[in-house]
Each structure stands twice: as C-alpha cells, then as structure tokens.
Amino acid sequence: MTNTATAESVSGGLTTGPLLTAWGAAMSPEALVGGLLPPEAALPVPAAGDAVWDRAAESGALLAVRERAEAELGTPWPQPLASQYARYFRDGNRTGYESQVFERQDRLTRAALMALASGADGWLDEAADGIALLCEQSSWCWPAHEDTCRPRGTVLPDVATPCLDLGAADVAAQLAWADQVLGDRLAERFPGLRERVRAEVRARVLDPFVRRRDWHWLGLDGDPSNWCPWICGNVLVAALRLAEPGQERARQVALAVAGLDHYLAALPDDGSVDEGYEYWWNGACRALEALDVLEHATSGRLDAAEIQVVRETVRFPHRMHLGGPWYLNLADARARPPAGQPWQVLHRWARRLGVHDARRHAESQRAAGISAAAELGRALCELVDVEWQGARLDEPPLADVEWQGPGEPHLVAGVWLPGTQIGLARTAGGTARGLTLAIKGGHNGEHHNHNDVGSVVVAVDGVPVLVDAGRPTYTAQTFGPDRYAIWTMRSDWHNVPEVRGAPQEQGRRFRARDVEVVDEPGRFEARLDLAAAYPVPELERWWRTAALDRRESRVTIGDAWSFTGDGEPSVLHFLLNGQVEQPSPGQAVVRPPGGARAVLVAWDPGVATAAFTVRTLADPMLSAVWGDRLTRLELRLPGTARGAFEVHVGVWE
C-alpha cells in the first residue's frame, strides 16, 4: 500500500488512478531516476543504420511518403505568418495559421523518414531545414490555445511565457523522434543543431510542464479531457530522449505518467469515451501509445497490460463500427472520420491482450503503407512492428490498389456501455447488412458536448440514415460562450424532442434518468427518462424507448410524456441522410447514398402533423460526410398532459 506522502510524490497532486494502484512507488521520481533507460535507448525504435530501416525502405511501405517528399523537395517550406495567427483573435479563423503549421510538420516527418530510409545527405539537409524552422518559429502553441494574448490585449504570443498546448507538445515529441533516428548524423553534419533542439524543448515544453501545475488540460477538477494523455504522452517522449539523465528527467517522466493515470482514472470501467470513436484516437489511443513507450523505457517494469480499463478501452473502436467507413458519432466526432488512424497501435494492444475482435478490426482497416500525413513517432513505430507489417514486407507495393486486409471486421450484435450510457445493436452480429440502432443517454456536460440526451441513430447496411450531423469546422465560436449558437450543437438538430418549445440545455444536471436496457437474442431495448434534460418545470416524465426487433428487422422509437397539465405542443426531430420522399401521409422514404437500401420512416398522421426542413451544408467538414444537404423531419405532437407516440423504421423493399 502506498502511503499518503508517497502517493503525493508519485501523482504530483493529481487524483491517483489505476496506474498508481498497480505500480505504487515504482512510478515515483525516486524510483525512475535509476530505472529509466538512457536517452539513446529510451524510445522503442532503433537509430539510423539498423537493418529494420533497410527492410522498411524495400517494402514499399514508404511509397506515398516518397512521392510527396520528392514532389515538395526544393520548394519553399510552409511559412506560418503573424497575420494568420492574429486572425483567430480578430475573426475567429484558426485554420489559416494551423494549416501552415501542420503542413510544415508533415513535411519534416516525410524528410526525416526519407533521410532514415535512404541515408542520403540531401534528405538529411531537408530534415535539418525543417528542424531549424521549428526552432525559429516564435510559438509552438496554436492561437486558439494561447492563454496570454487576451489578458494582455495582444494578437501574437509572448515568447517569454510559452504556452504548453497540443501543438507545443506535438512539436517537442516530433523533434525527439527525429533525434532518436537521425541524431548522430545530424551531430556530424549540423554541429550545434541538436543542442538548439534541446534548449528549445526545455524552455517551451519541459520546464513549463514541471513549473506550472495548473494547466487546464490536467483536469484538476477531476474531469480531464483527451488533451491530458495527448500532451502528457508527448512530454514523456520528449523527456526520455531530450532531457539529461538525472532527477529532473525522472520528475518530468513521473509527472507525465501521473497525468496519464489521472486520465485513465476518469475513464469509466467499460473503457468508453464520451467524445466518441473519432476522439478515442486522440485520447485513449494516445494513452496506449504512451504506455508502450513507458514500458520500453522502464525495461518492462511498468507494464499496463493487466489494468482493466486499459483492456476495456481497446474494445471501444470496433464496438462503435457501423460498417465500412461509418462509425457511431457522438459530440464533435464525425460519422465518417478520417481513415488514416494509427491502426498499428490498436493492433499491437489487441494482439497482446488477446482481444481478437479488435485485432480483426484493425487488420481490416490497414492501408497499403505509411500515410504521407502520418506523425513521425507513429510512422516509426509502425515500420518496426514486424507482426503488423506481416507479409507486406515481402510483397510488392500496391501503388494503385487499396489494400483490403486479411478479413472483414467483426461487427458486434449488441453492446451497452453504462459508463457513458451508449448502446448499439444490429439485426445480426458479424454483418453490416440490416438495421443498426444506437442510443445515448448521458448528460449535457460531456467533453465536446452536444445537447443530445436521448438521441438515436439508425443505420441501414452500415450507412447512417437517422443521423447525428457532427460538427462544422472549428472556429473561435466552437469553444467559446456562443458554442450553442452553432446549429449542430443544439438539441433541435438532434434526434430528440423539443418539449413545449424548449430545447435541451447544457450542463451536467441536464441528463438522462432511470435508464433500463434489455439485450436479448431477438430484441434490444433501451428506456430512459429525458425530463431532466429540459428546463420545463411542468414536465414530470418524458420516457423515450428505442427498440430493435431483430426478427422483424424493425426499429421503434417511442415517446411517452407526462405534464402537470395541458400546454403547447411538443415536436419530435429526426435528421435524415439521403434523398427524402413522402409517398403518403405518415411515411417518409429515405434513400441514403452509397448503395445502401432505402428505409421507411412511419408514424400515425392522425396524431402528429409532419413538416420537413432542408439544411444546406456549406461547411466542408459537414459536406465531406453528408454531401450537400440533410433533411429534418419534424413531427408536431399534441400538447396534452399525457400521451404517447411511436415512430417505426424499417427497410424499404
């Protein structure tokens, strides 16, 4: 048992979690100072010259990287400008500056991989140019995260007070990985550059990380977001490689591990993530990557494989899979997220833990090679994972054919995750064909929250038809006081009721109550009371029941209400994806894109009157998922004190 004083030393004052419970004082600075591998061996990839890099170069895994790198070689490097930085504070635009930063870092990654694979001095020069440019960049912090400008009334960062955010931590880790594989060659060809890197990382990232312990992303209120493992994992990499061995390095590592522990402690026991599948990759997956690095750096002494929440979160991605490129989306996540995720990380943990469904899922998503936009650390770890690479190392590259993997993913028949109150059920496990129903309870104070308590999603043949729109492009408004003026965040654009003219409100107290779930071979049903999600004093109960009859292949969404008296009508909203037709009163046929079958949405027209609102999608973040429009079905219910209503969804044959 760890005593209180030791726990404080280990956790840095953060809430202790499953790592401290399992490892105790072994994760303290005192234990780590003598237990960490030296910097040259602390990261789990070898330096240039190792035979693994020759095999990677011959395998074709770097084909896309090579093509992009050769095309940009000799062209001007992306240059983030002061005017682009200032735009965020003037008109809320953050993409103009961020796109330049991302393109610069991506180019450095490609140059580093080419220098590693080829051994050519020309590519080493290209990588050194990118490293030097990052060292000269005034700030590594993205403008949306800068915490000194608004208090000072400025629009440019204060270089004397660096802000440690996602961007700064990303750069520090990228420089550490580059130093790991190219350090000796850089020292010979560019004397002094490595010292400059270490000075910049220490001043901008490592010192602020230790000196300030009130960073908002640490979640000192007990509610850390995905920033916590993302930043702490990158700080861990930077400290292991770029800090001098000794007490300070051990303290940096210990505080990073304490941050990871704090994040894992906040995850529910079932490993689910309230930000949804897309954000799992930048939360739980970042934690898994950091735990991989930590295990290597401690020669296996700090091994998280037996920690239950770690084992459970490996299952989350495949449980959220609807079919093909589609996933159940929650909060700011997209239903059709980017395909280029670090599947090697999930595969490594799945095979290590024996989670075969997760392993099959990762294998089915594997691409033909390293993405031209991959992060450097992720690309390096993927290239040295021989089991992940599999037969590809001995096969010719697939230049024009998308690699399909060794088999189809396993699609779960049903799952209920009580930690986030997310449920998903399909007509039959193992196939996307048929209907899939998803429902969420939870509350309206979740990370990247949308006001969506009780929302349902229905997919046919793996394609969402009753949908959650997701989010538009991030701007200053997205995380500001006017967030819920954005239509995609509001409950009236989710598949939930509007109760007597009142939408749901945000905050943890606006939540689902009395949730009951039944999952049987022939039927899945979730029942929950939505009354607490609405600021309507006269509302006593609003029961929502979402059920999938697997034998009849039919979804029923039932609503039953109880008020203290009669009043205004309420409205049910359903957001539809595809071409919408109304063959007769009480029916809407929705023909989704992509070859999936149409569905029939049916209701009693004698009880509710229907209307349709077409929402044109001009934002590229939304149109890339849904095309040029979504259609909202509005069913106006009687304003009686008590009543009930059902909507049925089935395949339109």
XYZ file of C-alpha atoms in Angstrom:
653
model
C 0.000 0.000 0.000
C 1.326 3.439 -0.933
C 1.276 5.905 1.966
C -0.117 9.409 1.546
C 3.232 11.174 1.282
C 4.486 8.750 -1.344
C 1.247 8.993 -3.314
C 1.594 12.771 -3.427
C 5.170 12.408 -4.700
C 4.126 9.940 -7.356
C 0.960 11.666 -8.583
C 2.082 15.269 -8.485
C -1.102 16.128 -6.598
C -3.418 14.646 -9.254
C -6.102 12.108 -8.481
C -4.494 8.709 -8.161
C -5.743 6.080 -10.548
C -5.222 2.568 -11.857
C -1.521 3.029 -12.677
C -0.619 4.107 -9.148
C -2.780 1.349 -7.735
C -0.901 -1.213 -9.818
C 2.610 0.220 -9.645
C 2.772 2.244 -6.439
C 6.115 3.902 -5.721
C 7.666 2.322 -8.832
C 6.343 5.297 -10.796
C 7.824 7.892 -8.419
C 10.754 10.127 -9.410
C 12.910 8.403 -6.821
C 12.350 5.017 -8.437
C 12.559 6.290 -12.012
C 15.846 8.139 -11.652
C 17.709 4.849 -11.684
C 15.126 2.825 -13.579
C 14.912 4.637 -16.908
C 16.937 3.605 -19.906
C 19.460 6.232 -21.060
C 18.204 8.741 -23.643
C 19.796 6.955 -26.603
C 17.879 3.747 -25.793
C 14.700 5.080 -24.159
C 12.436 5.183 -27.232
C 11.273 1.903 -28.800
C 12.812 2.343 -32.269
C 16.456 1.951 -33.339
C 18.658 4.654 -34.789
C 19.600 5.007 -38.445
C 21.704 2.160 -39.737
C 19.621 -0.639 -38.237
C 18.551 -3.350 -40.681
C 14.870 -2.721 -39.923
C 15.053 0.566 -41.818
C 16.528 -1.140 -44.869
C 13.628 -3.604 -44.857
C 11.147 -0.762 -44.499
C 12.688 1.046 -47.461
C 12.483 -2.086 -49.611
C 8.930 -2.993 -48.623
C 7.119 -0.169 -50.371
C 5.586 0.999 -47.092
C 7.022 4.476 -47.704
C 5.795 4.809 -51.267
C 3.253 7.582 -50.560
C 5.741 9.368 -48.321
C 8.431 9.242 -51.003
C 6.144 10.540 -53.752
C 5.012 13.511 -51.682
C 8.513 14.251 -50.356
C 10.073 14.204 -53.814
C 7.359 16.498 -55.160
C 7.978 19.147 -52.476
C 11.790 18.886 -52.327
C 13.321 22.206 -53.358
C 10.093 24.169 -52.950
C 9.615 26.829 -50.244
C 8.670 25.482 -46.844
C 5.220 26.370 -45.461
C 5.510 29.621 -43.527
C 3.010 30.425 -40.753
C 2.555 34.205 -40.625
C 1.768 36.754 -37.947
C -1.330 37.860 -39.857
C -2.606 34.280 -39.864
C -2.002 33.945 -36.131
C -3.798 37.220 -35.449
C -6.870 36.179 -37.441
C -8.052 33.931 -34.643
C -8.358 36.933 -32.312
C -9.919 39.127 -34.997
C -12.448 36.957 -36.815
C -12.177 33.534 -35.159
C -10.457 31.785 -38.078
C -7.930 29.251 -36.808
C -7.375 27.097 -39.890
C -5.297 29.620 -41.849
C -2.465 29.500 -39.328
C -2.890 25.883 -38.255
C -2.813 24.560 -41.824
C 0.629 26.124 -42.352
C 1.904 24.652 -39.093
C 0.556 21.187 -39.885
C 1.966 21.219 -43.416
C 5.380 22.263 -42.099
C 5.442 19.460 -39.528
C 4.183 16.900 -42.039
C 6.943 17.884 -44.451
C 9.543 17.469 -41.705
C 8.208 13.996 -40.959
C 8.470 12.994 -44.610
C 12.004 14.386 -44.854
C 13.059 12.532 -41.701
C 11.630 9.260 -42.990
C 13.374 9.694 -46.322
C 16.673 10.556 -44.629
C 16.293 7.463 -42.478
C 15.349 5.111 -45.309
C 17.808 6.416 -47.916
C 20.805 7.517 -45.898
C 21.233 10.374 -48.391
C 22.716 13.676 -47.219
C 20.231 15.611 -49.357
C 17.320 14.268 -47.367
C 19.200 14.905 -44.117
C 19.605 18.527 -45.208
C 15.872 18.720 -45.880
C 15.118 17.337 -42.409
C 17.582 19.751 -40.793
C 15.880 22.659 -42.542
C 12.549 21.617 -41.056
C 14.020 21.169 -37.581
C 15.668 24.577 -37.695
C 12.463 26.227 -38.890
C 10.589 24.789 -35.929
C 13.271 26.092 -33.588
C 12.894 29.553 -35.153
C 9.077 29.506 -35.004
C 8.005 32.064 -32.404
C 5.487 29.798 -30.752
C 4.563 26.132 -30.997
C 1.199 26.876 -29.398
C -1.813 27.136 -31.698
C -3.532 30.533 -31.478
C -6.816 29.068 -30.231
C -4.972 27.769 -27.156
C -2.745 30.764 -26.390
C -3.554 31.915 -22.836
C -1.608 35.185 -22.674
C -2.968 37.178 -25.618
C -6.467 38.078 -24.473
C -5.410 39.111 -20.938
C -2.737 41.384 -22.435
C -4.849 42.605 -25.335
C -2.384 41.299 -27.941
C -2.772 39.078 -31.003
C 0.704 37.498 -31.039
C 2.201 35.080 -28.497
C 4.562 36.136 -25.731
C 7.770 34.212 -26.431
C 8.901 34.751 -22.832
C 5.839 32.921 -21.495
C 5.396 29.817 -23.640
C 2.016 28.115 -23.503
C 2.080 24.329 -23.369
C -0.759 23.039 -25.525
C -1.353 20.245 -28.021
C 0.745 21.998 -30.661
C 3.766 22.618 -28.422
C 3.765 19.065 -27.093
C 3.427 17.666 -30.639
C 6.498 19.586 -31.824
C 8.559 18.510 -28.825
C 7.765 14.848 -29.458
C 8.390 15.155 -33.192
C 11.829 16.640 -32.528
C 12.552 13.852 -30.036
C 11.654 11.109 -32.524
C 13.756 12.816 -35.210
C 16.685 12.988 -32.812
C 16.229 9.315 -31.959
C 16.677 8.107 -35.519
C 18.866 10.844 -37.039
C 20.699 12.308 -34.048
C 24.199 11.007 -34.752
C 24.046 12.015 -38.406
C 22.701 15.454 -37.502
C 25.516 15.928 -34.983
C 28.091 15.206 -37.650
C 26.589 17.256 -40.481
C 24.967 20.082 -38.453
C 27.009 20.584 -35.278
C 25.017 22.572 -32.727
C 21.547 21.789 -34.086
C 20.808 19.070 -31.561
C 21.810 21.370 -28.722
C 19.454 24.008 -30.078
C 16.627 21.474 -30.176
C 17.202 20.514 -26.555
C 17.282 24.137 -25.426
C 14.021 24.963 -27.230
C 12.198 21.881 -25.960
C 13.362 22.521 -22.417
C 12.269 26.184 -22.491
C 8.965 25.734 -24.319
C 7.723 22.390 -23.002
C 9.638 20.573 -20.266
C 10.203 23.494 -17.900
C 6.636 24.860 -18.196
C 5.271 21.340 -17.698
C 7.042 20.989 -14.354
C 6.850 24.618 -13.244
C 3.125 25.125 -13.826
C 0.790 22.575 -12.322
C -2.447 24.439 -13.041
C -2.713 23.680 -16.764
C -6.411 23.373 -17.521
C -5.869 20.186 -19.537
C -4.656 18.342 -16.447
C -8.288 18.298 -15.339
C -7.613 19.294 -11.750
C -11.389 19.359 -11.244
C -11.355 15.602 -11.757
C -12.517 15.772 -15.365
C -9.511 15.595 -17.723
C -10.150 15.645 -21.463
C -8.244 13.998 -24.300
C -5.676 16.802 -24.078
C -4.267 15.212 -20.914
C -2.928 11.947 -22.401
C -2.125 13.661 -25.702
C 0.140 16.243 -24.055
C 1.495 14.005 -21.296
C 2.367 11.283 -23.798
C 4.304 13.722 -25.959
C 6.042 15.246 -22.930
C 7.037 11.725 -21.906
C 8.696 11.126 -25.288
C 10.479 14.483 -25.197
C 11.762 13.996 -21.665
C 13.002 10.478 -22.282
C 15.004 11.440 -25.366
C 15.973 15.093 -24.946
C 16.448 15.617 -21.195
C 19.697 14.815 -19.404
C 19.606 11.724 -17.160
C 19.035 12.579 -13.538
C 16.483 13.823 -11.041
C 14.870 16.410 -13.311
C 14.287 13.938 -16.138
C 12.817 11.452 -13.670
C 10.482 14.135 -12.304
C 9.334 15.084 -15.808
C 8.592 11.444 -16.602
C 6.845 10.854 -13.263
C 4.569 13.861 -13.757
C 3.738 12.736 -17.298
C 2.834 9.263 -16.020
C 0.733 10.816 -13.250
C -1.182 12.734 -15.936
C -1.834 9.517 -17.845
C -3.033 7.914 -14.619
C -5.366 10.835 -13.974
C -6.912 10.412 -17.425
C -7.336 6.654 -17.059
C -8.936 7.180 -13.645
C -11.568 9.388 -15.292
C -12.495 6.802 -17.920
C -15.423 4.578 -16.967
C -14.633 0.948 -16.196
C -16.018 -0.090 -19.596
C -13.349 1.984 -21.381
C -15.857 4.068 -23.331
C -15.200 7.659 -24.380
C -17.938 10.304 -24.281
C -16.271 12.184 -27.165
C -16.899 9.216 -29.426
C -14.890 6.987 -31.729
C -13.033 9.725 -33.617
C -11.737 11.310 -30.416
C -10.757 7.930 -28.961
C -7.707 8.138 -31.214
C -6.548 11.356 -29.581
C -7.433 10.329 -26.044
C -7.361 6.679 -25.078
C -5.148 5.757 -28.031
C -2.630 8.449 -27.045
C -2.571 6.909 -23.577
C -1.921 3.456 -25.051
C 0.964 4.824 -27.127
C 2.484 6.480 -24.076
C 2.152 3.276 -22.056
C 4.018 1.434 -24.833
C 6.866 3.937 -24.624
C 6.895 3.824 -20.834
C 7.082 0.035 -20.743
C 10.065 0.102 -23.089
C 11.820 2.923 -21.214
C 11.497 1.052 -17.896
C 12.634 -2.301 -19.365
C 9.158 -3.733 -18.809
C 8.856 -2.838 -15.124
C 5.876 -0.536 -15.712
C 3.553 -2.764 -17.726
C -0.129 -1.772 -18.052
C -1.390 -4.916 -19.780
C -3.268 -6.187 -16.714
C -5.038 -2.915 -15.934
C -8.732 -3.417 -16.569
C -9.655 -0.034 -18.040
C -6.764 -0.377 -20.493
C -8.043 -3.769 -21.592
C -11.594 -2.458 -21.972
C -10.815 0.683 -23.952
C -9.115 -1.430 -26.630
C -12.616 -2.758 -27.397
C -14.256 0.625 -27.857
C -13.440 1.331 -31.559
C -14.833 -1.893 -33.003
C -17.909 -1.631 -30.793
C -18.725 1.719 -32.418
C -18.315 0.482 -36.005
C -21.458 0.738 -38.153
C -19.874 -0.684 -41.308
C -17.367 0.331 -43.980
C -16.140 3.871 -43.269
C -19.067 4.690 -40.956
C -18.964 4.849 -37.143
C -21.378 5.895 -34.453
C -20.523 9.532 -33.829
C -21.010 11.417 -30.592
C -20.298 15.021 -29.601
C -17.922 16.696 -32.098
C -16.938 13.444 -33.788
C -17.812 12.747 -37.423
C -19.820 9.746 -38.608
C -17.301 9.269 -41.401
C -13.996 10.123 -39.718
C -10.605 10.175 -41.442
C -9.447 6.672 -42.345
C -5.741 7.267 -41.659
C -5.701 6.365 -37.984
C -2.750 4.647 -36.234
C -4.262 1.190 -36.523
C -0.927 -0.382 -35.595
C -1.387 0.853 -32.020
C -4.782 -0.796 -31.676
C -3.492 -3.961 -33.355
C -0.478 -4.192 -31.043
C -2.588 -3.891 -27.916
C -5.329 -6.171 -29.220
C -2.948 -8.994 -30.058
C -1.107 -8.515 -26.784
C -4.327 -8.708 -24.768
C -5.937 -11.399 -26.915
C -8.858 -9.171 -27.981
C -9.435 -10.884 -31.312
C -12.356 -8.714 -32.467
C -10.284 -5.567 -32.022
C -7.375 -7.187 -33.839
C -9.562 -8.153 -36.809
C -10.985 -4.661 -36.868
C -7.518 -3.103 -37.051
C -6.379 -5.532 -39.739
C -9.421 -4.800 -41.881
C -8.619 -1.083 -41.819
C -4.912 -1.367 -42.608
C -3.724 0.722 -45.528
C -1.097 -0.133 -48.125
C 1.615 1.900 -46.456
C 2.528 4.833 -44.265
C 0.345 7.862 -44.871
C 2.072 10.925 -46.270
C 0.476 12.846 -43.377
C 1.443 10.414 -40.598
C 3.000 11.671 -37.379
C 6.680 10.802 -37.138
C 6.510 8.741 -33.952
C 3.533 6.770 -35.183
C 5.181 6.104 -38.558
C 8.403 4.895 -36.940
C 6.600 2.564 -34.531
C 4.513 1.158 -37.368
C 7.585 0.466 -39.514
C 9.343 -1.543 -36.786
C 6.264 -3.599 -35.867
C 7.059 -6.709 -37.884
C 3.861 -8.532 -36.947
C 1.768 -5.576 -38.085
C 3.693 -5.288 -41.321
C 3.202 -9.014 -41.873
C 3.574 -10.231 -45.423
C 3.744 -6.723 -46.795
C 7.477 -6.593 -46.173
C 7.937 -9.341 -48.769
C 5.300 -8.221 -51.254
C 5.446 -5.550 -53.964
C 3.794 -2.245 -53.056
C 0.199 -1.775 -54.017
C 0.524 1.518 -55.844
C -2.951 1.730 -57.382
C -4.981 -0.697 -55.282
C -6.363 -0.027 -51.826
C -5.219 -2.853 -49.574
C -8.197 -4.612 -48.030
C -6.562 -6.506 -45.192
C -6.842 -10.172 -44.343
C -10.525 -10.223 -43.480
C -13.666 -8.348 -42.611
C -14.020 -6.786 -39.161
C -16.320 -8.364 -36.620
C -19.416 -6.233 -36.109
C -20.919 -6.714 -32.663
C -24.537 -7.837 -32.344
C -25.087 -5.507 -29.407
C -23.333 -3.611 -26.650
C -24.355 -1.375 -23.771
C -21.677 0.827 -22.178
C -23.051 2.058 -18.836
C -20.165 4.451 -18.186
C -21.306 6.747 -20.983
C -24.805 5.283 -21.470
C -24.152 4.391 -25.096
C -25.937 1.451 -26.665
C -25.635 -0.119 -30.118
C -27.461 -3.120 -31.553
C -27.790 -4.589 -35.035
C -30.076 -7.086 -36.668
C -27.336 -9.731 -36.735
C -23.765 -9.696 -35.496
C -20.935 -10.093 -37.961
C -22.531 -8.223 -40.867
C -23.412 -4.635 -41.649
C -26.434 -5.716 -43.677
C -29.700 -4.895 -41.987
C -30.591 -2.275 -39.403
C -28.413 -0.895 -36.635
C -29.832 1.125 -33.761
C -27.790 3.310 -31.422
C -28.930 5.418 -28.485
C -27.197 7.571 -25.911
C -28.239 8.812 -22.523
C -25.559 10.575 -20.519
C -25.684 14.294 -19.760
C -25.097 17.623 -21.457
C -21.806 18.442 -19.744
C -19.714 15.904 -21.628
C -16.435 16.606 -23.419
C -17.036 18.314 -26.781
C -20.669 18.247 -25.679
C -23.716 18.488 -27.895
C -27.152 18.793 -26.299
C -28.263 15.321 -27.314
C -29.524 13.330 -24.315
C -31.720 10.541 -25.647
C -30.632 10.892 -29.254
C -30.899 7.905 -31.566
C -29.022 6.917 -34.718
C -30.305 4.334 -37.188
C -28.159 2.859 -39.959
C -29.101 0.558 -42.830
C -26.465 -1.732 -44.324
C -23.875 0.154 -42.280
C -24.841 3.644 -43.572
C -26.435 6.136 -41.122
C -29.938 7.230 -42.157
C -31.256 8.842 -38.961
C -28.101 10.715 -38.114
C -26.106 12.965 -35.833
C -24.679 15.769 -38.008
C -21.386 16.036 -36.102
C -19.596 19.339 -36.220
C -18.539 22.041 -38.673
C -15.021 23.468 -38.996
C -13.601 24.699 -35.702
C -13.545 28.453 -35.139
C -13.268 30.685 -32.087
C -17.007 30.186 -31.562
C -16.694 26.419 -31.226
C -15.260 26.529 -27.718
C -16.447 29.981 -26.736
C -19.513 31.298 -24.922
C -21.580 31.129 -28.125
C -20.917 27.438 -28.786
C -24.598 26.538 -28.601
C -25.497 29.106 -31.213
C -23.925 26.629 -33.668
C -26.804 24.620 -35.091
C -25.081 21.226 -34.921
C -24.590 21.595 -31.161
C -28.234 22.304 -30.350
C -30.795 19.692 -29.429
C -33.268 20.883 -32.069
C -30.886 19.485 -34.705
C -30.517 16.131 -32.950
C -32.952 13.242 -32.893
C -34.607 14.262 -29.630
C -37.848 16.023 -28.644
C -38.362 19.754 -28.332
C -40.586 19.944 -25.293
C -43.277 22.631 -25.433
C -40.969 24.956 -27.319
C -37.945 24.282 -25.081
C -34.759 22.641 -26.358
C -32.370 20.862 -24.040
C -29.844 22.947 -22.125
C -26.176 22.336 -21.452
C -24.622 21.232 -18.174
C -24.266 18.004 -16.232
C -27.624 18.417 -14.480
C -29.418 18.115 -17.836
C -29.259 14.349 -18.067
C -31.000 11.042 -18.586
C -32.643 9.328 -15.608
C -33.782 5.818 -14.739
C -32.071 4.100 -17.655
C -33.072 0.492 -18.326
C -31.591 -1.746 -21.027
C -32.535 -5.220 -22.242
C -30.443 -7.049 -24.845
C -31.851 -10.457 -25.819
C -31.306 -12.617 -28.920
C -34.438 -11.279 -30.609
C -34.661 -7.788 -29.172
C -32.631 -4.828 -27.913
C -34.423 -2.118 -25.962
C -33.262 0.958 -24.043
C -35.694 3.026 -21.974
C -34.776 6.320 -20.310
C -36.448 9.370 -18.852
C -35.425 12.611 -20.601
C -37.359 15.018 -18.366
C -34.276 16.263 -16.504
C -32.671 17.338 -19.804
C -35.267 20.077 -20.301
C -35.856 23.326 -18.376
C -39.617 22.743 -18.318
C -40.996 22.866 -14.731
C -44.352 21.278 -15.601
C -42.676 18.257 -17.248
C -42.844 15.248 -14.926
C -41.632 12.468 -17.223
C -40.582 12.036 -20.813
C -39.949 8.392 -21.422
C -38.058 7.539 -24.582
C -37.844 3.905 -25.633
C -35.654 2.818 -28.540
C -36.022 -0.808 -29.567
C -34.702 -3.065 -32.315
C -36.759 -6.129 -33.173
C -34.100 -8.352 -34.700
C -36.540 -10.929 -36.035
C -38.785 -8.378 -37.763
C -35.849 -6.096 -38.661
C -37.655 -3.048 -37.355
C -36.707 -0.114 -35.108
C -39.325 1.527 -32.902
C -38.730 4.878 -31.244
C -41.403 5.500 -28.653
C -42.047 8.655 -26.637
C -44.474 8.922 -23.718
C -44.930 12.106 -21.701
C -46.479 13.330 -18.522
C -47.028 17.010 -17.643
C -48.905 18.636 -14.799
C -51.434 19.936 -17.333
C -52.150 20.666 -20.987
C -49.983 23.187 -22.823
C -48.071 23.904 -26.021
C -47.356 21.112 -28.500
C -44.008 19.340 -28.467
C -42.035 18.400 -31.573
C -40.003 15.308 -32.409
C -36.977 15.921 -34.633
C -35.266 13.340 -36.835
C -32.307 14.295 -39.034
C -32.298 12.283 -42.274
C -29.371 11.478 -44.559
C -30.174 10.995 -48.231
C -32.944 11.644 -50.715
C -36.258 12.008 -48.881
C -39.645 11.233 -50.432
C -43.126 11.202 -48.894
C -45.180 8.548 -50.701
C -48.206 9.062 -48.433
C -49.172 10.822 -45.182
C -47.394 9.254 -42.212
C -44.486 7.963 -44.279
C -41.065 9.139 -45.428
C -38.736 7.067 -47.589
C -35.056 7.885 -47.164
C -32.601 6.729 -49.823
C -29.091 7.037 -48.356
C -26.026 7.494 -50.543
C -23.508 4.776 -51.211
C -25.658 1.869 -52.325
C -27.395 1.095 -49.029
C -31.063 0.180 -49.196
C -33.747 2.774 -48.515
C -35.634 2.879 -45.237
C -39.255 3.700 -44.481
C -39.930 6.011 -41.532
C -43.576 5.673 -40.496
C -45.858 7.323 -37.910
C -49.532 7.917 -37.212
C -50.526 11.026 -39.210
C -53.724 11.273 -37.236
C -51.760 12.130 -34.096
C -48.811 14.165 -35.394
C -48.507 16.600 -38.274
C -45.270 16.434 -40.271
C -43.001 19.026 -41.851
C -39.562 18.857 -43.460
C -36.700 21.355 -43.309
C -33.759 21.028 -45.697
C -30.414 22.112 -44.294
C -27.874 23.016 -46.982
C -24.334 22.122 -45.924
C -21.806 24.733 -46.982
C -19.145 23.853 -44.403
C -16.612 21.372 -45.874
C -16.318 19.470 -42.593
C -20.009 18.582 -42.851
C -20.364 18.220 -46.610
C -17.402 15.813 -46.729
C -19.509 13.439 -44.598
C -23.090 14.040 -45.762
C -22.903 15.709 -49.147
C -24.754 18.937 -49.825
C -27.748 18.560 -47.502
C -29.505 16.952 -44.574
C -33.272 16.942 -44.052
C -35.013 17.346 -40.710
C -38.332 15.585 -40.171
C -40.485 17.481 -37.658
C -43.440 15.709 -36.048
C -45.721 18.046 -34.104
C -47.313 16.274 -31.130
C -50.481 17.262 -29.261
C -49.994 19.400 -26.155
C -51.910 17.029 -23.899
C -50.842 16.454 -20.320
C -50.289 12.788 -21.087
C -49.722 10.935 -24.298
C -47.591 8.513 -26.267
C -46.297 8.278 -29.827
C -44.227 5.856 -31.886
C -42.070 6.143 -34.965
C -41.137 2.981 -36.854
C -38.140 2.483 -39.127
C -37.765 -0.471 -41.464
C -36.063 -1.411 -44.718
C -37.981 -0.209 -47.769
C -38.017 -3.181 -50.094
